[in-house]
Tab-separated table of C-alpha atoms in Angstrom:
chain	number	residue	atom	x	y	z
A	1	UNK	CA	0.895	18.535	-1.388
A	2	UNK	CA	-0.913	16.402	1.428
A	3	UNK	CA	-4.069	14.056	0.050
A	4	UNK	CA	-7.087	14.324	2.479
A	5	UNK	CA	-9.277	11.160	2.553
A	6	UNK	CA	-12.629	10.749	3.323
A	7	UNK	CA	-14.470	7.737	3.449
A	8	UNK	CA	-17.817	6.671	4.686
A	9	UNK	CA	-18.754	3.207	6.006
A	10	UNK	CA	-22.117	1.750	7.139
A	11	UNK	CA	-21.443	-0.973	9.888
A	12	UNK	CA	-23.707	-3.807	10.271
A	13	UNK	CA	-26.276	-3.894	12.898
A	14	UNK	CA	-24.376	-4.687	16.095
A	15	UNK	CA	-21.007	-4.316	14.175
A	16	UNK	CA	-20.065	-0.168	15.508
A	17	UNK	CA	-17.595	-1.184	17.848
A	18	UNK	CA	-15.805	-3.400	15.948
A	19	UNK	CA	-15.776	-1.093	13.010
A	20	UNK	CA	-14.379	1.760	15.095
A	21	UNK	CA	-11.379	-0.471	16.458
A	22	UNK	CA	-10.775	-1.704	13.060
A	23	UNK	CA	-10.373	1.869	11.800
A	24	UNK	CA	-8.074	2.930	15.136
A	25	UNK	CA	-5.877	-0.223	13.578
A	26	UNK	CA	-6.095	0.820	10.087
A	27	UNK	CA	-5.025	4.752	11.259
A	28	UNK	CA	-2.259	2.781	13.263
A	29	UNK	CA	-0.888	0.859	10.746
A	30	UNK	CA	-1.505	3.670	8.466
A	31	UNK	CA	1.161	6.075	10.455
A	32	UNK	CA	3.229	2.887	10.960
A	33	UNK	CA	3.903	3.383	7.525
A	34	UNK	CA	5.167	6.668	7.501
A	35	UNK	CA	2.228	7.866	5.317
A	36	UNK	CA	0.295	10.169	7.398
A	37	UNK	CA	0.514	14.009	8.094
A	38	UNK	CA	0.687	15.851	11.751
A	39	UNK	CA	-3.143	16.443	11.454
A	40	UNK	CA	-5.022	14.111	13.873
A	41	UNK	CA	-7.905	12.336	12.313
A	42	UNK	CA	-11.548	12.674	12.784
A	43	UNK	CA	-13.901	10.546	13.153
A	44	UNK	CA	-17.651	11.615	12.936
A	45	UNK	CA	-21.004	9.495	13.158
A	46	UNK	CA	-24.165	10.804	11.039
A	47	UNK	CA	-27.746	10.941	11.929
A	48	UNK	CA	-28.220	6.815	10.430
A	49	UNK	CA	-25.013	5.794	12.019
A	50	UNK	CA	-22.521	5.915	9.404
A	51	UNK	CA	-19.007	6.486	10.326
A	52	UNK	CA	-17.353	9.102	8.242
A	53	UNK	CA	-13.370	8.660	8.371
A	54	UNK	CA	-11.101	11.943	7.399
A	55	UNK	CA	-7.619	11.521	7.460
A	56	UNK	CA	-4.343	13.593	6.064
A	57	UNK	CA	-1.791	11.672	3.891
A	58	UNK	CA	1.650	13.703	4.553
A	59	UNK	CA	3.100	15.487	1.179
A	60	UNK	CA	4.036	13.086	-1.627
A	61	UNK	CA	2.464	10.160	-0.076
A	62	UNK	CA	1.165	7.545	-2.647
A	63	UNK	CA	-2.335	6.661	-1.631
A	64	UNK	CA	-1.758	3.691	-3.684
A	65	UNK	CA	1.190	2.215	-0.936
A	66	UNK	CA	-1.765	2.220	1.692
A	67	UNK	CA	-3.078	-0.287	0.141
A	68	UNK	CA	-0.103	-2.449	-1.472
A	69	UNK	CA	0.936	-3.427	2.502
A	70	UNK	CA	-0.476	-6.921	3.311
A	71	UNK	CA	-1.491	-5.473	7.195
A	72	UNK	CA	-3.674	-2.725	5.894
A	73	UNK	CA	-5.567	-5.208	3.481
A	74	UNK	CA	-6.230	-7.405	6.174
A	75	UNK	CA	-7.591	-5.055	8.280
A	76	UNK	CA	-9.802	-3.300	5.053
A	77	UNK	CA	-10.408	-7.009	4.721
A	78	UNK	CA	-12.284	-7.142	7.950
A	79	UNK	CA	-13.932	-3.760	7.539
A	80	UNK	CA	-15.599	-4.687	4.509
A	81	UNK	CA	-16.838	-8.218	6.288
A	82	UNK	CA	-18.934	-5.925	9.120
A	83	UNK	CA	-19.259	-2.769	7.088
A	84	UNK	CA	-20.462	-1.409	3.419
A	85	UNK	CA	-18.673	1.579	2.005
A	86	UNK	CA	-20.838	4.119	1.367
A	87	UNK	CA	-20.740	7.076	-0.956
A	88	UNK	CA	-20.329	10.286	0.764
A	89	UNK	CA	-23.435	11.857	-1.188
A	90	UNK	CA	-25.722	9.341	-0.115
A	91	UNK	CA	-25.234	10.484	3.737
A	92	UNK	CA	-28.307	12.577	5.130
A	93	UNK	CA	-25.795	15.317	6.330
A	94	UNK	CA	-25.006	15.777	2.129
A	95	UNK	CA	-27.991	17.518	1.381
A	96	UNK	CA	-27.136	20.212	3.059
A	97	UNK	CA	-24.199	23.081	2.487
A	98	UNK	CA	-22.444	21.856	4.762
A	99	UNK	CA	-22.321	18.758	6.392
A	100	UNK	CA	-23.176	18.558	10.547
A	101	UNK	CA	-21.768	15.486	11.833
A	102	UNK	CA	-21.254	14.207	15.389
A	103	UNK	CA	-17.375	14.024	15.715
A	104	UNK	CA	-16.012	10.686	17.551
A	105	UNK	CA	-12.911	9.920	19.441
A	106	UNK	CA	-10.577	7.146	17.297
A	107	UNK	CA	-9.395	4.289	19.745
A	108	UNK	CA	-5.894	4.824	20.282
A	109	UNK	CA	-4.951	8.042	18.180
């Protein structure tokens, strides 16, 4: 069964740009390692400018290995020096029954 992950980040004032190539590295990297599905990811901005990050791990990939590869914790490394993770629920677009985000092109899908 594929994994779907969704994260949310809020980037520093001044920081968007940098966050959204540091993503387009981490997706990269991420299908590098063999460890994503044929579903493109999306990337979506909400109404206070966090990024919301949706990708598709392929079937029996271990979320876990993401994270063991040296690359990808250098690059989460930098991510969390211009960005805060933030929990989905606290995002305006939560409150609602669905949530209405503005969708985003990733750098270098």
């Amino acid at each position: 069964m594929s994994r779907v992950i969704v994260v949310a980040y809020r980037p520093m004032q001044g920081k968007r740009e940098e966050l959204l190539g540091l993503l387009a590295q981490q997706h990269r990297r991420t299908r590098a390692l063999g460890m994503l599905a044929k579903q493109p990811p999306l990337l979506c901005e909400g109404t206070r400018g966090e990024i919301v990050y949706i990708i598709v791990l392929d079937t029996g990939a271990d979320v876990d290995r993401v994270w063991e590869d040296e690359t990808f914790q250098d690059i989460d490394a930098r991510i969390a020096g211009i960005a805060t993770m933030t929990p989905l629920r606290t995002l305006d677009e939560a409150n609602a029954s669905y949530m209405d985000l503005a969708g985003l092109a990733l750098q270098g899908a």
